[in-house]
Amino acid sequence: MDKFITAICCASLLSVPVGGKEKITLAAVPALSPDGAKLVFNWAGDLWTVDSMGGEARPLTRHPASDHWPEYSPDGKELVFQSQRNGYKQLFIMPADGGDPTPVSWHTEGLTAQDWFPDGNHILATGWRDHSGLFAERLFKIK
């Protein structure tokens, strides 16, 4: 059901106003807050947030590196996301309302957050390891 709601919210992002100046089109990889009130998504390489019922979007990140794949913590207070700020696809955590991101991974092959563990203290991530052969993607518990 959460994926359905996220899809509906994402569809509403096809024309979200940004400061009255331009419209966000083709927003990607949305994440719905646990209470359903907020939506975080990727657009133009940064993370943005908007009320799930609509409204004006505002940026959460502003960085030359590309920020993707946001996931809310179970309590809705933090976001984990993937960024290439350090040269590789690493995971960062930041307050859900914006703020300075903190790195939580450092492997050269990078990671992608899939979800938080229910305790809110760990992140389930996927990453590439064992370079030879097929099926090199692995699951990791981070933090």
C-alpha positions as MATLAB code, in Angstrom:
seq = 'MDKFITAICCASLLSVPVGGKEKITLAAVPALSPDGAKLVFNWAGDLWTVDSMGGEARPLTRHPASDHWPEYSPDGKELVFQSQRNGYKQLFIMPADGGDPTPVSWHTEGLTAQDWFPDGNHILATGWRDHSGLFAERLFKIK';
ca = [
       0.000    0.000    0.000;
       2.885    2.405    0.801;
       4.303    1.908   -2.713;
       0.893    2.740   -4.207;
       0.618    5.940   -2.173;
       4.181    6.887   -3.116;
       3.371    6.319   -6.795;
       0.311    8.567   -6.550;
       2.328   11.270   -4.803;
       5.097   10.961   -7.377;
       2.603   11.399  -10.168;
       1.529   14.662   -8.535;
       5.142   15.876   -8.772;
       4.941   16.207  -12.523;
       4.385   19.941  -12.072;
       5.356   21.099   -8.586;
       6.051   24.842   -8.328;
       9.479   25.921   -7.080;
       9.493   29.384   -5.603;
       6.967   30.512   -8.202;
       9.720   30.578  -10.849;
       9.778   27.179  -12.508;
       8.093   23.811  -12.350;
       9.698   20.531  -11.383;
       9.210   17.965  -14.113;
      10.288   14.331  -14.101;
      11.068   14.146  -10.401;
      12.518   10.769   -9.452;
      12.953    8.222   -6.644;
      10.334    9.529   -4.183;
      10.161    8.553   -0.520;
       7.052    9.105    1.591;
       7.494   10.054    5.254;
       6.230    7.476    7.787;
       3.274    9.707    8.712;
       2.465   10.337    5.036;
       2.781   14.116    5.404;
       5.952   14.756    3.370;
       7.519   13.509    0.192;
      11.237   13.657   -0.594;
      12.420   13.199   -4.157;
      15.390   13.729   -6.459;
      15.374   16.487   -9.008;
      18.284   18.084  -10.858;
      20.776   16.131   -8.735;
      19.492   17.364   -5.363;
      16.934   16.196   -2.820;
      13.727   18.196   -2.497;
      10.741   17.998   -0.181;
       7.102   18.897   -0.607;
       3.914   18.365    1.363;
       2.337   15.119    0.184;
      -0.913   16.979   -0.514;
       0.896   19.394   -2.827;
       2.425   22.820   -2.506;
       5.747   24.468   -3.141;
       8.812   22.217   -3.125;
      11.996   23.267   -1.369;
      15.522   21.890   -1.664;
      17.033   19.805    1.133;
      20.442   19.507   -0.495;
      22.430   21.823   -2.744;
      25.654   20.186   -3.843;
      27.512   19.716   -7.143;
      27.473   15.934   -6.566;
      24.321   14.011   -7.391;
      22.088   13.057   -4.422;
      19.701   10.119   -4.908;
      17.638    7.340   -3.316;
      16.326    9.006   -0.135;
      14.740    6.872    2.585;
      13.063    8.170    5.743;
      14.012    6.712    9.119;
      11.130    4.904   10.894;
      10.506    7.928   13.150;
      10.658   10.336   10.195;
      13.402   12.462   11.752;
      16.262   11.484    9.439;
      16.941   10.692    5.820;
      19.557    8.397    4.387;
      20.553    8.991    0.779;
      23.221    8.144   -1.751;
      25.663   10.793   -2.956;
      28.952   10.978   -4.803;
      30.246   13.821   -2.614;
      33.410   11.867   -1.816;
      33.941   10.510   -5.331;
      32.037    7.226   -4.863;
      28.381    6.371   -4.302;
      28.250    6.533   -0.503;
      25.478    6.789    2.075;
      24.842    9.972    4.035;
      22.400   10.741    6.832;
      20.845   14.141    7.460;
      17.895   15.607    9.375;
      14.660   15.136    7.421;
      14.059   18.896    7.371;
      17.521   19.601    5.953;
      20.946   20.187    7.418;
      24.501   18.960    7.084;
      24.798   15.376    5.804;
      27.075   12.958    7.654;
      28.726   10.084    5.755;
      27.996    6.572    7.051;
      29.797    4.474    4.419;
      33.259    4.561    2.858;
      33.670    1.611    0.466;
      35.060    2.412   -2.996;
      32.360    0.429   -4.812;
      29.619    2.393   -3.097;
      26.244    1.493   -1.600;
      22.566    2.193   -2.181;
      20.171    2.444    0.780;
      17.152    0.165    0.476;
      15.418    0.884    3.786;
      15.937    1.395    7.502;
      15.737   -1.427   10.001;
      12.656   -1.060   12.241;
      14.857   -0.019   15.194;
      15.915    3.128   13.287;
      19.560    2.516   14.181;
      20.649    0.601   11.088;
      20.247    0.819    7.324;
      19.775   -2.020    4.870;
      21.925   -1.298    1.811;
      23.035   -3.027   -1.353;
      26.485   -2.829   -2.858;
      28.762   -4.550   -5.336;
      31.504   -6.856   -4.037;
      33.412   -9.901   -5.269;
      34.209   -8.464   -8.674;
      34.586  -11.752  -10.513;
      31.568  -13.685  -11.687;
      27.880  -13.013  -11.592;
      25.713  -11.929   -8.684;
      28.209   -9.559   -7.084;
      25.495   -7.469   -5.411;
      25.288   -8.034   -1.650;
      23.140   -6.867    1.277;
      24.768   -4.849    4.074;
      23.740   -3.621    7.496;
      25.146   -0.105    7.969;
      25.665    2.224   10.960;
];
